Short mmCIF file of C-alpha atoms and ligand atoms in Angstrom, two decimals:
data_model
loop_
_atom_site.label_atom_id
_atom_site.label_comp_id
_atom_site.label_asym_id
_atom_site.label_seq_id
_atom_site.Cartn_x
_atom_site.Cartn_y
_atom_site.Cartn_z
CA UNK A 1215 0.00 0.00 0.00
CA UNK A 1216 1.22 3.59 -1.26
CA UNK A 1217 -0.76 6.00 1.01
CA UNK A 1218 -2.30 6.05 4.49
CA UNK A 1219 -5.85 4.81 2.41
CA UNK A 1220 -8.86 2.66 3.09
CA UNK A 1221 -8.26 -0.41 1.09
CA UNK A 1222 -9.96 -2.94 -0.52
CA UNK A 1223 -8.51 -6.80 -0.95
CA UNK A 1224 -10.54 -8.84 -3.30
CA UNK A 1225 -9.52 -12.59 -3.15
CA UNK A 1226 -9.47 -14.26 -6.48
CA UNK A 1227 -9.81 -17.46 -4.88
CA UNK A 1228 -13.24 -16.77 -2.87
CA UNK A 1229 -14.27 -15.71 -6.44
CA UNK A 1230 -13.14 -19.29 -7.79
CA UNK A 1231 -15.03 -21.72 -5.05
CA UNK A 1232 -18.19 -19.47 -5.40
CA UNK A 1233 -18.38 -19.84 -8.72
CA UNK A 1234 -17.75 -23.77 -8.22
CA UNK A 1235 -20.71 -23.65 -5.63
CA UNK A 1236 -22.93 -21.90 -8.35
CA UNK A 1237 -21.80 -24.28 -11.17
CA UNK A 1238 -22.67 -27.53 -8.96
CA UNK A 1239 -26.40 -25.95 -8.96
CA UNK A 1240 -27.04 -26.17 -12.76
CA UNK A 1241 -29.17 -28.95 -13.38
CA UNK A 1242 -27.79 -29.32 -17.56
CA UNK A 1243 -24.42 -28.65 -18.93
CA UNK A 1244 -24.99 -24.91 -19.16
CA UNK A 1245 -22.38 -22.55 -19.73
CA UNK A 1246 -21.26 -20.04 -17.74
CA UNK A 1247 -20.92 -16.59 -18.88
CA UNK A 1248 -19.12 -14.41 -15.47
CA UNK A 1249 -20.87 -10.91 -15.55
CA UNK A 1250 -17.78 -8.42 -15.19
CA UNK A 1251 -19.73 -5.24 -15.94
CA UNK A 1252 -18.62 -2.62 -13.99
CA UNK A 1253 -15.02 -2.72 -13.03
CA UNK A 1254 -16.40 -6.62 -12.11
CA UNK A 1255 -18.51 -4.91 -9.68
CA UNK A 1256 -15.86 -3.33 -8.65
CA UNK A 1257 -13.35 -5.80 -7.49
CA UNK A 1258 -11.04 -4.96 -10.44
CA UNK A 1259 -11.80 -5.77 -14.19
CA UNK A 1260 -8.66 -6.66 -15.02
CA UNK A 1261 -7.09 -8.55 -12.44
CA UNK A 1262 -10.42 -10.55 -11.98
CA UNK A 1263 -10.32 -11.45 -15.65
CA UNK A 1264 -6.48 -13.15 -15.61
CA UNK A 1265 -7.45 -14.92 -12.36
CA UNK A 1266 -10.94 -16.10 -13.60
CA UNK A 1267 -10.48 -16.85 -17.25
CA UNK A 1268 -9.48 -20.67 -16.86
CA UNK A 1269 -12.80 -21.26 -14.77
CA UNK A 1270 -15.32 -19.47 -16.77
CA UNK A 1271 -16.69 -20.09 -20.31
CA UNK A 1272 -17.47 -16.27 -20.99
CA UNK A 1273 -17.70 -13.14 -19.71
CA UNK A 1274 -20.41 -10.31 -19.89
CA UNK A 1275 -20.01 -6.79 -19.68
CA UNK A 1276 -21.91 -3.28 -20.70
CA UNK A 1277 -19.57 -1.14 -22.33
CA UNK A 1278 -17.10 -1.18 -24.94
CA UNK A 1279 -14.40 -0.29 -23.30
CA UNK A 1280 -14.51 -2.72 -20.74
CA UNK A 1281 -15.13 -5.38 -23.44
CA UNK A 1282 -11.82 -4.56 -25.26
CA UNK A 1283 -10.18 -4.46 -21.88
CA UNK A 1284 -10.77 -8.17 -21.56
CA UNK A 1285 -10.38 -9.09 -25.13
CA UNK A 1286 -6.67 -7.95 -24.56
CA UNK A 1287 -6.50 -10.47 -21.81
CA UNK A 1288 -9.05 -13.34 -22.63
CA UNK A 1289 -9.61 -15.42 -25.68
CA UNK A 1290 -13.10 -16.68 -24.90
CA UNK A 1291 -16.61 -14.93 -25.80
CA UNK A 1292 -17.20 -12.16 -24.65
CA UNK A 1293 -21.30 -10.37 -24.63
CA UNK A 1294 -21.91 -6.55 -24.69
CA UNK A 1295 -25.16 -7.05 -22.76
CA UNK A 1296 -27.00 -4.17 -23.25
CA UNK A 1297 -25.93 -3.61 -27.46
CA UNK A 1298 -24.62 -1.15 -29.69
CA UNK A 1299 -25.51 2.24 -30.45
CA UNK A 1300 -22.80 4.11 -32.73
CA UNK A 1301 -21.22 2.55 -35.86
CA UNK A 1302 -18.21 3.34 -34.05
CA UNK A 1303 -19.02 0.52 -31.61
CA UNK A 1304 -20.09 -1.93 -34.87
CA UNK A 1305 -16.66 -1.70 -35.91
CA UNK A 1306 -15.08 -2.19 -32.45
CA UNK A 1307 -17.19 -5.25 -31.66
CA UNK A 1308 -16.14 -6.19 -35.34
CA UNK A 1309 -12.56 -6.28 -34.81
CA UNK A 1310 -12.27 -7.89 -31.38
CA UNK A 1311 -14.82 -10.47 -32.10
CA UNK A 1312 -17.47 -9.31 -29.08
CA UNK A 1313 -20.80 -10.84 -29.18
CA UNK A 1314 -23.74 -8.29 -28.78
CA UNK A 1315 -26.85 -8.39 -27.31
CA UNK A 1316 -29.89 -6.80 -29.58
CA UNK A 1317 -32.86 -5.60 -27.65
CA UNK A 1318 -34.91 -3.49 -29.92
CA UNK A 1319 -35.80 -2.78 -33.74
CA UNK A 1320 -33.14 -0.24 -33.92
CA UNK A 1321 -30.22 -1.64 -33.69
CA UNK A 1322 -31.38 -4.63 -36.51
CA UNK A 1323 -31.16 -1.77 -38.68
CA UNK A 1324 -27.77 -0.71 -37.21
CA UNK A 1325 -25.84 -3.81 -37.38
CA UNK A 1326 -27.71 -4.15 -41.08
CA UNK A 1327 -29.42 -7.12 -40.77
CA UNK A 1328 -27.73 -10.73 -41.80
CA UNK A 1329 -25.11 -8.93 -43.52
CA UNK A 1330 -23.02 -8.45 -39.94
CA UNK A 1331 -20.40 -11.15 -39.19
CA UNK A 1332 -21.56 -10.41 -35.42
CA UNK A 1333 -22.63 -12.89 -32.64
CA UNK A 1334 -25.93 -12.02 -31.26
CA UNK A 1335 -27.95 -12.17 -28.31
CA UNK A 1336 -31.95 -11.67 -29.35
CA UNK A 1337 -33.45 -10.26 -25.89
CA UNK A 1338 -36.96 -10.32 -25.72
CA UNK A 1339 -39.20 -8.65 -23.50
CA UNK A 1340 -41.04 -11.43 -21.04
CA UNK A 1341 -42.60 -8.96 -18.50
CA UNK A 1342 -39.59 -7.19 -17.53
CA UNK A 1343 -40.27 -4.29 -19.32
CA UNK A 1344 -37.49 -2.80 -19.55
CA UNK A 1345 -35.29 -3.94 -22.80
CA UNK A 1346 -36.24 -6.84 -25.04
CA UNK A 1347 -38.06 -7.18 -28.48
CA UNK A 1348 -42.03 -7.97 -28.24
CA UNK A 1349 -42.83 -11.06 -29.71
CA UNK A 1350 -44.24 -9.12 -32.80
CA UNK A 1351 -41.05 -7.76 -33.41
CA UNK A 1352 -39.54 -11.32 -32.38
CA UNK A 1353 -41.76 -13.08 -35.24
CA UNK A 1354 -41.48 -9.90 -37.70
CA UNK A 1355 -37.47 -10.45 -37.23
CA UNK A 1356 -37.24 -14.40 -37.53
CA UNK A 1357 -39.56 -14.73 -40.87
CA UNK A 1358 -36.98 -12.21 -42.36
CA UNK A 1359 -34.37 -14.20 -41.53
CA UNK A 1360 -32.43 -12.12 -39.93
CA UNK A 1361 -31.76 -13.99 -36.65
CA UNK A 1362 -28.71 -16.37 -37.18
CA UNK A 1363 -29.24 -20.31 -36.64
CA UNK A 1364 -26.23 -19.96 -33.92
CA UNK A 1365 -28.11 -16.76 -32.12
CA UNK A 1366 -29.21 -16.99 -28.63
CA UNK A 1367 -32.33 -16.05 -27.55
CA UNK A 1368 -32.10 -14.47 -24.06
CA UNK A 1369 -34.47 -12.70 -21.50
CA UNK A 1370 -34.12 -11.42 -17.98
CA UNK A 1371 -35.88 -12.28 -15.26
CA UNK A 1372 -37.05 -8.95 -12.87
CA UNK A 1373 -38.62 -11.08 -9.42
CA UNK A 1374 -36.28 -14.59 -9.48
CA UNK A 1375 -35.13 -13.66 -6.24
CA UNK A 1376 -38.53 -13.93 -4.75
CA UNK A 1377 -39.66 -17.47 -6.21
CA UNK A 1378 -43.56 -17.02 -4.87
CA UNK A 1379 -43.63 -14.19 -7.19
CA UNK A 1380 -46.13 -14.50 -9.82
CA UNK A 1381 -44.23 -12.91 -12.44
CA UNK A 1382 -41.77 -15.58 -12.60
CA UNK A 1383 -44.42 -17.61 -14.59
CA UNK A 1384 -45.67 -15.40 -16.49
CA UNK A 1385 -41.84 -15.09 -17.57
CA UNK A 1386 -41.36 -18.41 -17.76
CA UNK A 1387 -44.60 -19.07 -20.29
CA UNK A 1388 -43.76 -15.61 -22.55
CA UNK A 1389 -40.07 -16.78 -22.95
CA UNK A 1390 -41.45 -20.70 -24.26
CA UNK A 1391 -43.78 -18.79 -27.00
CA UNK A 1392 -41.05 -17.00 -28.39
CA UNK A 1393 -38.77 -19.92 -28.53
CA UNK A 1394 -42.03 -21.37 -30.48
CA UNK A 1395 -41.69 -18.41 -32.74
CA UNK A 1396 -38.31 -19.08 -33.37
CA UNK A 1397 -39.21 -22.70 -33.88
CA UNK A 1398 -37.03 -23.88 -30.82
CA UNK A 1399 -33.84 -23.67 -32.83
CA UNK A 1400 -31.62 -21.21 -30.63
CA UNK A 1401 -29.32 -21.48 -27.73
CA UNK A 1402 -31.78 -20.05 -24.55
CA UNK A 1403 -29.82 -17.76 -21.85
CA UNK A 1404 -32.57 -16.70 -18.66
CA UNK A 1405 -30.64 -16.69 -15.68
CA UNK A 1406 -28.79 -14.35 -13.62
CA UNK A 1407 -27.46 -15.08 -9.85
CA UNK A 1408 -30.97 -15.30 -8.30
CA UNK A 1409 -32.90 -17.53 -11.25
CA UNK A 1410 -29.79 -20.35 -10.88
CA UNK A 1411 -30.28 -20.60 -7.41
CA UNK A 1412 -34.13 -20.98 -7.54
CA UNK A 1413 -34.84 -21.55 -10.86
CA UNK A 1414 -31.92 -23.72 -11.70
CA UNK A 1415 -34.16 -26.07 -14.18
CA UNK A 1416 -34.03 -22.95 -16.55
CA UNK A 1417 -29.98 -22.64 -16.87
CA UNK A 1418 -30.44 -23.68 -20.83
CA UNK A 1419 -27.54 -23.41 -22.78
CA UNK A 1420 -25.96 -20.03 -20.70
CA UNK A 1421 -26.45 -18.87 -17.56
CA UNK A 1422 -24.99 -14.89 -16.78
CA UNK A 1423 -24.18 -14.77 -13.11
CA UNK A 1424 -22.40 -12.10 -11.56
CA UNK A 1425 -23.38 -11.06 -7.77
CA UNK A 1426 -23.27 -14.50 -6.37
CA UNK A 1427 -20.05 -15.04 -7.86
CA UNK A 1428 -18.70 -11.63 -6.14
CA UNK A 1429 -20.81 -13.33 -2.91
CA UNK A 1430 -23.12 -10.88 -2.93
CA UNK A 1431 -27.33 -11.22 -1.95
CA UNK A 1432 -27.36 -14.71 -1.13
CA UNK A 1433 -27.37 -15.26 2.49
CA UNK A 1434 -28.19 -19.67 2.75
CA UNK A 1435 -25.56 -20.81 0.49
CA UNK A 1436 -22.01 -21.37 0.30
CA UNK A 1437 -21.47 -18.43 -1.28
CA UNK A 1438 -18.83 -15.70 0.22
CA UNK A 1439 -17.87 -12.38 0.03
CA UNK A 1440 -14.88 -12.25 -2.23
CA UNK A 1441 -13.78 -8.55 -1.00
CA UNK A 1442 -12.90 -7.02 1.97
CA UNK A 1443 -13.02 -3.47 2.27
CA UNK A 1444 -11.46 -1.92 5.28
CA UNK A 1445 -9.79 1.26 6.58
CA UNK A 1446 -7.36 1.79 9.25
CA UNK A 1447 -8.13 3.98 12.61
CA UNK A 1448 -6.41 7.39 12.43
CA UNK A 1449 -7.62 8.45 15.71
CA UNK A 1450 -9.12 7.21 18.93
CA UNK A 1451 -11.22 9.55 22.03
CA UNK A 1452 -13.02 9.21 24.97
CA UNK A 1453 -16.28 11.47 25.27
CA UNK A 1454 -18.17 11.74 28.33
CA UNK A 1455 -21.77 11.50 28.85
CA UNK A 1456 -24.12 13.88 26.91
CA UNK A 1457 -21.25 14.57 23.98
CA UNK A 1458 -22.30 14.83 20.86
CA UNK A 1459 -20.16 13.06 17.69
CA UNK A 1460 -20.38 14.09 14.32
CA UNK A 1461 -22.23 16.46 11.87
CA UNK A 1462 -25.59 17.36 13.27
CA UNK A 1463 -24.18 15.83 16.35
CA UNK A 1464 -26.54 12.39 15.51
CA UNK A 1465 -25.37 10.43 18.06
CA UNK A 1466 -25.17 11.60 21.99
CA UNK A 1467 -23.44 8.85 24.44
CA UNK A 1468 -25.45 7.70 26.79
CA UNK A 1469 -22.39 7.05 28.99
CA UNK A 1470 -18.83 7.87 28.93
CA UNK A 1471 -17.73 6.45 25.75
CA UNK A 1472 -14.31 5.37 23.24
CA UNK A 1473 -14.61 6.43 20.07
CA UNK A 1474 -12.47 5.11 16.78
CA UNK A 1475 -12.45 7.92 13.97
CA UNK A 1476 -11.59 5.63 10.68
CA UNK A 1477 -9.94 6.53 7.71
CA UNK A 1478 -12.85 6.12 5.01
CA UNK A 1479 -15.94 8.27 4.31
CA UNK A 1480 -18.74 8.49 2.01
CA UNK A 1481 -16.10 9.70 -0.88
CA UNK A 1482 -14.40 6.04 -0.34
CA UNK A 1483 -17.57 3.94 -1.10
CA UNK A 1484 -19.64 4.16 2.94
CA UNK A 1485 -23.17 5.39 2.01
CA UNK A 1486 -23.31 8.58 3.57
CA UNK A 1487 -26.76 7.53 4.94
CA UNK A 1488 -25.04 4.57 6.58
CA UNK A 1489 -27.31 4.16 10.06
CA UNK A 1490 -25.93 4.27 13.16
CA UNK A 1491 -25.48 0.58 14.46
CA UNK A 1492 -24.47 -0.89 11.34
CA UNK A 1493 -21.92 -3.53 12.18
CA UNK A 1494 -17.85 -3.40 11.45
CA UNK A 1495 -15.36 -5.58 12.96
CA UNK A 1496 -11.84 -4.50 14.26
CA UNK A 1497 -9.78 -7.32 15.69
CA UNK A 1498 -12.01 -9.90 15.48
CA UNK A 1499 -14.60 -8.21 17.67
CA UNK A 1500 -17.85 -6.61 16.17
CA UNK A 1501 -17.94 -2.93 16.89
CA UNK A 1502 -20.93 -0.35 15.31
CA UNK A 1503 -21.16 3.16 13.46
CA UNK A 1504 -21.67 5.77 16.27
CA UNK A 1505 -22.91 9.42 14.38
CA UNK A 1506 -23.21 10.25 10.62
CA UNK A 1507 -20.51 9.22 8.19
CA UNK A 1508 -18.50 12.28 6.56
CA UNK A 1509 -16.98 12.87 3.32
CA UNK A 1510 -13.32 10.85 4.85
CA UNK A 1511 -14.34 9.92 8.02
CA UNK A 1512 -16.51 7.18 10.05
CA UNK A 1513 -16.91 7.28 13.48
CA UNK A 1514 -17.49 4.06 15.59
CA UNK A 1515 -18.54 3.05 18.81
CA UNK A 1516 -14.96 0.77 20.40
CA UNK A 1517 -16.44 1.31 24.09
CA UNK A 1518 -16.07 -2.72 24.69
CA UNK A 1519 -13.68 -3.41 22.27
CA UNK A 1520 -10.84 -5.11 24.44
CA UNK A 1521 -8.08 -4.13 22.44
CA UNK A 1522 -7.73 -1.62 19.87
CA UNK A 1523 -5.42 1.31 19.03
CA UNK A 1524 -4.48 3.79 16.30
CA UNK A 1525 -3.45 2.55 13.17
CA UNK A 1526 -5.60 -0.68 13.77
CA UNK A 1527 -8.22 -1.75 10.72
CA UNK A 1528 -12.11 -1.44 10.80
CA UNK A 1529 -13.98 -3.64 8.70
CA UNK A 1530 -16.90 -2.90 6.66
CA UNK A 1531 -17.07 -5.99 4.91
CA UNK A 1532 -15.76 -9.18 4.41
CA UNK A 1533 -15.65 -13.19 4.21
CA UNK A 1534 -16.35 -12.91 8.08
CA UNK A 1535 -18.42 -9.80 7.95
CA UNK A 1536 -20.95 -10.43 4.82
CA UNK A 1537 -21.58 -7.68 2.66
CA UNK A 1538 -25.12 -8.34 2.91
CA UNK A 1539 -25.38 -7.76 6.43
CA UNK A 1540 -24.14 -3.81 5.61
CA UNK A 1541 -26.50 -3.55 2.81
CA UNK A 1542 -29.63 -5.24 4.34
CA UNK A 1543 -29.01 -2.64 7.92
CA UNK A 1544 -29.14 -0.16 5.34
CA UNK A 1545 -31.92 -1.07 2.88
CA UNK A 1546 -29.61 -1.15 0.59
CA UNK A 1547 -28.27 -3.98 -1.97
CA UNK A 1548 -24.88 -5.44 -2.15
CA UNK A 1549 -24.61 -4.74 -5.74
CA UNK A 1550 -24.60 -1.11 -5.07
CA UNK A 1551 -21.67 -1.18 -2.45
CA UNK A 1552 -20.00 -3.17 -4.12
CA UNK A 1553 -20.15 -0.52 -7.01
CA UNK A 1554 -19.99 1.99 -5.07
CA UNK A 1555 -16.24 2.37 -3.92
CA UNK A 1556 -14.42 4.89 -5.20
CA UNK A 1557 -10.86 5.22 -7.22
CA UNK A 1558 -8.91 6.79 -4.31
CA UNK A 1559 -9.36 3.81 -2.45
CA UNK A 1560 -5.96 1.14 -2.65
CA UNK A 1561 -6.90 -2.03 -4.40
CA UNK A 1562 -4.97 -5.25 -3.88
CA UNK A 1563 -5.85 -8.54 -6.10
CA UNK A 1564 -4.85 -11.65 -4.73
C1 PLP B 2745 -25.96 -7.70 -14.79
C2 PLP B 2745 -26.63 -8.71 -15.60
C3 PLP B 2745 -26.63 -10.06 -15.22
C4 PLP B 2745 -26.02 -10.55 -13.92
O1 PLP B 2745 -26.90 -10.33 -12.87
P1 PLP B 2745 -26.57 -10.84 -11.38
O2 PLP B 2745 -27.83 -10.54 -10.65
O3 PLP B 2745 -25.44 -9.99 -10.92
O4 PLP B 2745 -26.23 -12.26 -11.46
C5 PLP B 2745 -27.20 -10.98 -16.07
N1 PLP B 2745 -27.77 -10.60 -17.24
C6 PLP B 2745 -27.81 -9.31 -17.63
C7 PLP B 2745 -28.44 -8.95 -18.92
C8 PLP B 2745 -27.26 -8.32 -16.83
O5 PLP B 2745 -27.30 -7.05 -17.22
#
């Protein structure tokens, strides 16, 4: 480490036996396409691609950028999952061989039909609403030929977290009518993280997991978080009874109190509307956030911690501290801290 920083260690291996986990879920021998999108929800595009790229059959990611990024490092297919919208990007995806995904009329026209070389991905729109063809468009595009024979015909799923939900079926039934319209002749790609674990019957030919990979949402399985994201203590205080901590002065002690001020704020990746509570751990002990977190700083409650001192590292997350314990104290989802933390913060890949 360079600088006196919060850092974040994201270990490769975690990564690895999650994935393994996921993998001995799929009921057929689907692929599996690692969702990297993001900086690889931010654990570190790069360095996550060279450690992943012997255990995964693909990778999926949303901008072109980040596709050529792994092209220079990985040989295997690689899916621009939300398409192309420049001719710049038709030539990019051109030259370094990335599939694309094509979710609506427009882009037909801008990859010019059957005449592009391109792999695609035909989304369709089962109830999601949000990208996808209709099946009008679906049946308009197939009878004019200009869906490949080795196309895949994907959807996404928007309640496969919540199996009870309704909407799954509904899903489920409006993604078997357009493989009918394609006359059950493509690969078939539904799941994400959440429809392999409770849906695994519908893993098809690809399955596009990310978060559960990472270790992120899924609280009964094997799964673990693959980062840890910590920051050292840069000061320590006693306040006395009735003290206030903190903008606004949120928190008031009760009692005479120790406080740890740590070396990360809401400009490091800690939601600024982190509640007071919320667990960390410093030596092995669970302390909580004590007052409002500040642009560098967090302020935490070390009253009973037996031993703890300056310089000493507070942990928001990690394999022993789950990410989703952070995110569910603050009605918030681990996909969004995991996204969340910021370039100033020292990242170490192991
Ligand atoms: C992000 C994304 C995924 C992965 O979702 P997880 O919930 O992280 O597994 C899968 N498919 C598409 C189209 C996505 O955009």
């Amino acid at each position: 480490m360079t600088t006196h920083s919060a850092e974040l260690i994201v270990d490769s291996s975690k990564i690895i036996s999650n994935i393994s986990h996921l993998k001995s879920l799929l009921t057929s021998d689907s692929k599996f396409m690692f969702i990297v999108k993001s900086n690889a929800y931010g654990h570190n595009l790069k360095e996550v691609v060279n450690n992943l790229e012997n255990y995964v059959d693909a990778f999926g990611v949303v901008r072109m950028d980040e596709a050529i990024l792994v092209r220079e490092i990985s040989k295997k297919p690689i899916l621009l999952m939300q398409g192309i919208y420049t001719d710049h990007e038709i030539t990019a995806a051109s030259a370094n061989n990335i599939q694309i995904v094509i979710h609506n009329m427009n882009q037909f026209e801008l990859i010019d039909n059957k005449k592009s070389q391109l792999g695609l991905w035909i989304k369709v729109n089962t109830g999601m609403n949000r990208l996808g063809l209709s099946k009008q468009e679906l049946k308009y595009v197939y009878e004019k030929d200009f869906i490949k024979s080795d196309s895949v015909l994907m959807t996404h799923m928007a309640c496969a977290d919540n199996p009870n939900d309704p909407m799954n079926q509904i899903q489920i039934k409006n993604f078997e009518e357009a493989f009918d319209i394609t006359e059950r002749k493509l690969q078939r790609s539904i799941c994400n993280s959440a429809c392999l674990i409770n849906f695994p019957e519908l893993s098809y030919d690809w399955v596009r997991s990310g978060i559960a990979a990472y270790g992120g949402e899924f609280r009964d399985l094997k799964l673990e978080t693959a980062m840890t994201f910590r920051a050292p203590i840069i000061s320590l205080r006693t306040i006395k009874e009735g003290e206030r901590v903190g903008y606004g002065g949120r928190k008031k002690a009760e009692k005479d109190m120790k406080i740890a001020i740590v070396y990360a704020g809401y400009a490091d990746g800690i939601p600024q509307t982190t509640v007071d509570g919320t667990k960390v751990m410093i030596n092995d002990e669970y302390a909580k956030v004590f007052g409002r977190v500040s642009m560098d700083l967090v302020s935490i409650d070390v009253t009973n911690i037996k031993k703890v001192s300056e310089n000493d590292l507070v942990t928001f997350w990690s394999e022993h501290l789950p990410i989703n314990e952070f995110s569910d104290k603050n009605g918030l989802i681990s996909y969004e801290l995991m996204t969340r933390i910021s370039s100033r913060v020292n990242i170490k890949v192991i």
